[in-house]
Amino acid sequence: MTAQQVWRVVSGAVIHFNQDDGWAMASHVALSTLLALFPFLIFATSLASFAGADAFADTAVHIIFDTWPKSIAEPISQQVLTVLTVNRGGLLTISVIAAAFFASNGVEALRVALNRAYRVQDRRSIFFTRAQSLGFIIIATLILLAISFLLVLAPLLTDLLREWAPWSNDIVAHLDNWRLVVAVVLLFVGLMVCHRWLPGGYRPFRAIIPGVLVTMFFWMTGALAFSAYLQRFSTYVATYAGLASIMIALIFLYIIAAIFILGAELNASILAERK
C-alpha cells in the first residue's frame, strides 16, 4: 500500500468507529465480558471436575490472566479461584447450565460489535447464533481441559527429557514461562476464530490477519501503559474503596474492547480500499 492508501484505511477505520458508536459498543463488550467471565469458569470447572481434571481451576486462571497486567489480574484471579473451589454438585445442574448460557452472552456481545465493525447485517437465525456461542464456550472449555491434562504430564515429560537428554537442561529451564506462550497463542487463535466466524458474511483468513496483529500489539502496549498508570498516578482505591479491583478490571476491559473493535474496523477499511 502507498502512504495515501494507508492514511485512507486508518482514517476510514477511526471515522467509522466514531460514527457507529464504537465507544458505546466497547463499554457493552467490556461489561458483558466481565459478567460472562465467572459463569464461563464455573461451567468449565464443573465440566473439568466431571472429567477428573483436578488442576483445571489453577490452569484456567493462569491461561486467562497471564496476559493481564499483574496489578489488575491478581485481585480478580484470587476471587475467581475462591469461586471455583465451591462444590456445585455435578455437571448437569440448573446453575451450571445457566452459567453456560450467561457465559455465551459475552460471545454474543463480541458478535454484535464485529457485525457493526465489518458493516454487515447478520441474517442468520437466532437459534443458530446462540448455538454457535454455546459451542464456542464448550470448545474453549475443552481446550483449557486439554491444557490442564498436559500440566499434569509436564513434570513427567521434563524429568524424562532430563534423564535421556541431559544436554537439554538449558532448554527445559526456559520452559517455565510456557503458560504465557500458550496464552498468547490461544489469544491469537481465538481472535482469528472470532473475526472469521462470529460476524455475518465471509472474510478469508488473509483479510483478518492485519486487524488481529494490530489488536494484539496495541493490547500489549495498552496493558503495559495502563499498568504503569495504575502504579504511578491512579487514585482508584481512594475513589472506589472496596470496588476498586472490579472498576480497574472494567476500565481495562473497556480499553481492550475498544482496541478489539478498532482491529475489526481496520480489516473492514482494508477490504473497502481493495474493492
CSV table of C-alpha atoms in Angstrom, one decimal:
chain,number,residue,atom,x,y,z
A,1,MET,CA,0.0,0.0,0.0
A,2,THR,CA,1.1,3.6,-0.6
A,3,ALA,CA,1.2,6.1,2.2
A,4,GLN,CA,-2.0,7.7,0.8
A,5,GLN,CA,-3.8,4.3,0.9
A,6,VAL,CA,-2.6,3.6,4.4
A,7,TRP,CA,-3.9,7.0,5.5
A,8,ARG,CA,-7.3,6.3,3.9
A,9,VAL,CA,-7.5,2.9,5.6
A,10,VAL,CA,-6.6,4.1,9.1
A,11,SER,CA,-8.7,7.3,8.9
A,12,GLY,CA,-11.6,5.3,7.5
A,13,ALA,CA,-11.4,2.8,10.4
A,14,VAL,CA,-11.3,5.6,13.0
A,15,ILE,CA,-14.1,7.6,11.4
A,16,HIS,CA,-16.4,4.6,11.1
A,17,PHE,CA,-15.6,3.6,14.7
A,18,ASN,CA,-16.8,7.0,16.0
A,19,GLN,CA,-19.8,7.2,13.7
A,20,ASP,CA,-21.0,3.7,14.6
A,21,ASP,CA,-21.0,4.2,18.4
A,22,GLY,CA,-17.7,2.4,18.8
A,23,TRP,CA,-17.1,3.7,22.3
A,24,ALA,CA,-20.6,2.6,23.4
A,25,MET,CA,-20.1,-0.8,21.9
A,26,ALA,CA,-16.7,-1.1,23.7
A,27,SER,CA,-18.5,-0.5,27.0
A,28,HIS,CA,-21.1,-3.1,26.1
A,29,VAL,CA,-18.4,-5.7,25.3
A,30,ALA,CA,-16.4,-4.9,28.4
A,31,LEU,CA,-19.3,-5.2,30.8
A,32,SER,CA,-20.6,-8.4,29.0
A,33,THR,CA,-17.1,-9.9,29.1
A,34,LEU,CA,-16.7,-9.2,32.9
A,35,LEU,CA,-20.2,-10.6,33.5
A,36,ALA,CA,-19.5,-13.7,31.4
A,37,LEU,CA,-16.1,-14.5,32.9
A,38,PHE,CA,-17.3,-16.0,36.2
A,39,PRO,CA,-20.2,-18.1,34.6
A,40,PHE,CA,-17.7,-19.4,32.0
A,41,LEU,CA,-15.2,-20.5,34.6
A,42,ILE,CA,-17.9,-22.0,36.7
A,43,PHE,CA,-19.2,-24.1,33.8
A,44,ALA,CA,-15.7,-25.0,32.7
A,45,THR,CA,-14.6,-26.1,36.2
A,46,SER,CA,-17.8,-28.2,36.6
A,47,LEU,CA,-17.1,-29.9,33.3
A,48,ALA,CA,-13.4,-30.4,34.3
A,49,SER,CA,-14.4,-31.9,37.6
A,50,PHE,CA,-16.7,-34.3,35.8
A,51,ALA,CA,-13.7,-35.3,33.6
A,52,GLY,CA,-11.4,-35.7,36.7
A,53,ALA,CA,-9.1,-32.7,35.9
A,54,ASP,CA,-8.3,-31.5,39.4
A,55,ALA,CA,-5.7,-29.0,38.3
A,56,PHE,CA,-8.1,-27.2,35.9
A,57,ALA,CA,-9.0,-24.2,38.0
A,58,ASP,CA,-5.4,-23.1,38.5
A,59,THR,CA,-4.5,-23.8,34.9
A,60,ALA,CA,-7.5,-21.8,33.6
A,61,VAL,CA,-6.8,-18.9,35.8
A,62,HIS,CA,-3.2,-18.7,34.7
A,63,ILE,CA,-4.1,-19.1,31.0
A,64,ILE,CA,-6.7,-16.3,31.1
A,65,PHE,CA,-5.0,-13.9,33.4
A,66,ASP,CA,-1.3,-14.3,32.5
A,67,THR,CA,-1.7,-11.8,29.6
A,68,TRP,CA,-3.3,-9.2,32.0
A,69,PRO,CA,-1.2,-6.7,33.9
A,70,LYS,CA,-0.3,-8.1,37.3
A,71,SER,CA,-1.8,-5.3,39.3
A,72,ILE,CA,-5.2,-5.9,37.6
A,73,ALA,CA,-5.0,-9.7,37.4
A,74,GLU,CA,-4.1,-10.6,41.0
A,75,PRO,CA,-7.2,-9.3,42.8
A,76,ILE,CA,-9.6,-10.8,40.2
A,77,SER,CA,-7.8,-14.1,39.9
A,78,GLN,CA,-7.9,-14.6,43.7
A,79,GLN,CA,-11.6,-14.1,43.7
A,80,VAL,CA,-12.0,-16.4,40.7
A,81,LEU,CA,-10.1,-19.2,42.5
A,82,THR,CA,-12.3,-18.7,45.5
A,83,VAL,CA,-15.4,-19.1,43.4
A,84,LEU,CA,-14.1,-22.1,41.5
A,85,THR,CA,-13.4,-24.1,44.7
A,86,VAL,CA,-17.1,-24.2,45.6
A,87,ASN,CA,-18.6,-27.6,45.1
A,88,ARG,CA,-21.6,-27.3,42.7
A,89,GLY,CA,-23.0,-30.8,42.9
A,90,GLY,CA,-22.2,-32.2,39.5
A,91,LEU,CA,-22.2,-31.1,35.9
A,92,LEU,CA,-25.8,-31.2,34.9
A,93,THR,CA,-27.3,-28.9,37.4
A,94,ILE,CA,-29.5,-25.9,36.6
A,95,SER,CA,-27.0,-23.5,37.9
A,96,VAL,CA,-24.2,-24.8,35.7
A,97,ILE,CA,-26.4,-24.9,32.6
A,98,ALA,CA,-27.4,-21.3,33.4
A,99,ALA,CA,-23.7,-20.4,33.8
A,100,ALA,CA,-23.0,-21.7,30.3
A,101,PHE,CA,-25.9,-19.6,28.9
A,102,PHE,CA,-24.8,-16.4,30.6
A,103,ALA,CA,-21.2,-17.1,29.5
A,104,SER,CA,-22.4,-17.2,25.9
A,105,ASN,CA,-23.8,-13.7,26.3
A,106,GLY,CA,-20.2,-12.5,26.3
A,107,VAL,CA,-19.7,-14.1,22.9
A,108,GLU,CA,-22.9,-12.5,21.6
A,109,ALA,CA,-21.6,-9.1,22.6
A,110,LEU,CA,-18.5,-9.7,20.5
A,111,ARG,CA,-20.7,-10.8,17.6
A,112,VAL,CA,-22.7,-7.5,17.7
A,113,ALA,CA,-19.6,-5.4,17.9
A,114,LEU,CA,-18.0,-7.3,15.0
A,115,ASN,CA,-21.1,-7.1,12.8
A,116,ARG,CA,-21.1,-3.3,13.2
A,117,ALA,CA,-17.4,-3.0,12.6
A,118,TYR,CA,-17.5,-5.1,9.5
A,119,ARG,CA,-20.6,-3.2,8.3
A,120,VAL,CA,-22.7,-6.3,7.8
A,121,GLN,CA,-26.2,-7.3,8.8
A,122,ASP,CA,-26.3,-10.8,10.3
A,123,ARG,CA,-29.3,-12.6,8.8
A,124,ARG,CA,-28.6,-16.0,10.5
A,125,SER,CA,-31.2,-17.4,12.8
A,126,ILE,CA,-31.0,-16.5,16.5
A,127,PHE,CA,-31.1,-20.2,17.2
A,128,PHE,CA,-28.0,-20.8,15.1
A,129,THR,CA,-26.1,-17.8,16.6
A,130,ARG,CA,-26.9,-18.8,20.2
A,131,ALA,CA,-26.0,-22.4,19.5
A,132,GLN,CA,-22.7,-21.2,17.9
A,133,SER,CA,-21.9,-19.1,21.0
A,134,LEU,CA,-22.6,-22.1,23.3
A,135,GLY,CA,-20.4,-24.2,21.0
A,136,PHE,CA,-17.6,-21.6,21.4
A,137,ILE,CA,-17.9,-21.8,25.2
A,138,ILE,CA,-17.7,-25.6,25.1
A,139,ILE,CA,-14.7,-25.7,22.7
A,140,ALA,CA,-12.9,-23.1,24.9
A,141,THR,CA,-13.5,-25.3,27.9
A,142,LEU,CA,-12.2,-28.4,26.1
A,143,ILE,CA,-9.1,-26.6,25.1
A,144,LEU,CA,-8.4,-25.5,28.6
A,145,LEU,CA,-9.2,-29.0,29.8
A,146,ALA,CA,-6.6,-30.5,27.4
A,147,ILE,CA,-4.0,-28.0,28.7
A,148,SER,CA,-4.8,-28.9,32.3
A,149,PHE,CA,-4.1,-32.6,31.5
A,150,LEU,CA,-0.8,-31.5,29.8
A,151,LEU,CA,0.0,-29.7,33.0
A,152,VAL,CA,-0.1,-32.9,34.9
A,153,LEU,CA,2.1,-34.7,32.3
A,154,ALA,CA,4.6,-31.8,32.0
A,155,PRO,CA,6.7,-32.7,35.1
A,156,LEU,CA,6.9,-36.3,34.0
A,157,LEU,CA,7.9,-35.3,30.5
A,158,THR,CA,10.6,-32.9,31.7
A,159,ASP,CA,12.1,-35.5,34.0
A,160,LEU,CA,12.3,-38.0,31.2
A,161,LEU,CA,13.8,-35.3,28.9
A,162,ARG,CA,16.5,-34.6,31.6
A,163,GLU,CA,17.2,-38.3,32.0
A,164,TRP,CA,17.5,-39.2,28.4
A,165,ALA,CA,18.9,-35.9,27.1
A,166,PRO,CA,21.0,-34.2,29.8
A,167,TRP,CA,22.1,-31.6,27.2
A,168,SER,CA,18.5,-30.3,27.2
A,169,ASN,CA,18.6,-28.9,30.7
A,170,ASP,CA,19.1,-25.3,29.5
A,171,ILE,CA,16.1,-25.7,27.1
A,172,VAL,CA,13.9,-27.2,29.9
A,173,ALA,CA,14.9,-24.3,32.2
A,174,HIS,CA,13.4,-21.8,29.7
A,175,LEU,CA,10.1,-23.6,29.6
A,176,ASP,CA,9.0,-22.1,32.9
A,177,ASN,CA,7.0,-19.4,31.1
A,178,TRP,CA,5.2,-21.9,28.9
A,179,ARG,CA,1.8,-20.8,30.2
A,180,LEU,CA,2.4,-17.2,28.9
A,181,VAL,CA,3.4,-18.6,25.5
A,182,VAL,CA,0.3,-20.8,25.4
A,183,ALA,CA,-1.9,-17.8,26.5
A,184,VAL,CA,-0.5,-15.7,23.6
A,185,VAL,CA,-1.0,-18.5,21.1
A,186,LEU,CA,-4.6,-19.1,22.3
A,187,LEU,CA,-5.2,-15.4,22.2
A,188,PHE,CA,-4.1,-15.2,18.5
A,189,VAL,CA,-6.2,-18.3,17.5
A,190,GLY,CA,-9.2,-17.0,19.5
A,191,LEU,CA,-9.1,-13.7,17.7
A,192,MET,CA,-8.8,-15.3,14.3
A,193,VAL,CA,-11.8,-17.6,15.1
A,194,CYS,CA,-13.9,-14.6,16.3
A,195,HIS,CA,-13.2,-12.5,13.3
A,196,ARG,CA,-13.8,-15.4,10.9
A,197,TRP,CA,-17.0,-17.0,12.2
A,198,LEU,CA,-18.8,-14.7,14.6
A,199,PRO,CA,-19.9,-11.8,12.3
A,200,GLY,CA,-22.1,-12.4,9.3
A,201,GLY,CA,-20.7,-12.6,5.8
A,202,TYR,CA,-17.4,-14.2,4.6
A,203,ARG,CA,-13.9,-13.0,5.0
A,204,PRO,CA,-10.8,-15.1,4.1
A,205,PHE,CA,-8.1,-15.6,6.8
A,206,ARG,CA,-5.7,-13.3,5.0
A,207,ALA,CA,-8.2,-10.4,5.3
A,208,ILE,CA,-8.4,-11.0,9.1
A,209,ILE,CA,-4.7,-11.1,10.0
A,210,PRO,CA,-3.9,-7.4,9.8
A,211,GLY,CA,-6.5,-6.4,12.3
A,212,VAL,CA,-5.7,-9.3,14.6
A,213,LEU,CA,-2.0,-8.4,14.7
A,214,VAL,CA,-2.7,-4.8,15.3
A,215,THR,CA,-5.1,-5.7,18.1
A,216,MET,CA,-2.5,-7.9,19.8
A,217,PHE,CA,0.2,-5.3,19.5
A,218,PHE,CA,-2.0,-2.5,21.0
A,219,TRP,CA,-3.4,-4.9,23.6
A,220,MET,CA,0.2,-5.5,24.9
A,221,THR,CA,1.3,-1.8,24.7
A,222,GLY,CA,-2.1,-0.7,26.2
A,223,ALA,CA,-1.8,-3.2,29.1
A,224,LEU,CA,1.7,-2.0,29.9
A,225,ALA,CA,0.7,1.6,29.7
A,226,PHE,CA,-2.4,1.1,31.9
A,227,SER,CA,-0.3,-0.9,34.4
A,228,ALA,CA,2.3,1.9,34.6
A,229,TYR,CA,-0.5,4.4,35.1
A,230,LEU,CA,-2.0,2.4,38.0
A,231,GLN,CA,1.3,2.2,39.7
A,232,ARG,CA,2.2,5.9,39.5
A,233,PHE,CA,-0.9,8.0,39.1
A,234,SER,CA,-4.1,6.1,39.9
A,235,THR,CA,-6.5,7.1,42.7
A,236,TYR,CA,-9.0,4.3,42.0
A,237,VAL,CA,-8.5,2.8,45.5
A,238,ALA,CA,-9.3,6.1,47.2
A,239,THR,CA,-12.2,6.7,44.8
A,240,TYR,CA,-13.9,3.3,44.7
A,241,ALA,CA,-12.8,1.8,48.0
A,242,GLY,CA,-13.8,-1.9,48.1
A,243,LEU,CA,-15.0,-1.8,44.4
A,244,ALA,CA,-11.5,-0.7,43.2
A,245,SER,CA,-10.4,-4.1,41.7
A,246,ILE,CA,-13.7,-4.5,39.8
A,247,MET,CA,-13.6,-0.9,38.5
A,248,ILE,CA,-10.0,-1.3,37.4
A,249,ALA,CA,-10.8,-4.5,35.6
A,250,LEU,CA,-13.8,-3.0,33.9
A,251,ILE,CA,-11.8,0.0,32.7
A,252,PHE,CA,-9.1,-2.2,31.5
A,253,LEU,CA,-11.6,-4.4,29.6
A,254,TYR,CA,-13.1,-1.2,28.1
A,255,ILE,CA,-9.7,-0.2,26.7
A,256,ILE,CA,-9.2,-3.8,25.4
A,257,ALA,CA,-12.7,-3.9,23.8
A,258,ALA,CA,-12.1,-0.6,22.0
A,259,ILE,CA,-8.9,-1.9,20.6
A,260,PHE,CA,-10.6,-5.1,19.6
A,261,ILE,CA,-13.3,-3.3,17.7
A,262,LEU,CA,-10.8,-1.0,16.0
A,263,GLY,CA,-8.9,-4.0,14.8
A,264,ALA,CA,-12.1,-5.2,13.0
A,265,GLU,CA,-12.7,-1.7,11.7
A,266,LEU,CA,-9.2,-1.7,10.3
A,267,ASN,CA,-9.9,-5.0,8.5
A,268,ALA,CA,-13.2,-3.7,7.1
A,269,SER,CA,-11.5,-0.5,5.9
A,270,ILE,CA,-8.7,-2.5,4.2
A,271,LEU,CA,-11.4,-4.6,2.4
A,272,ALA,CA,-13.2,-1.5,1.3
A,273,GLU,CA,-10.0,0.0,0.0
A,274,ARG,CA,-9.3,-3.1,-2.1
A,275,LYS,CA,-12.7,-3.0,-3.8
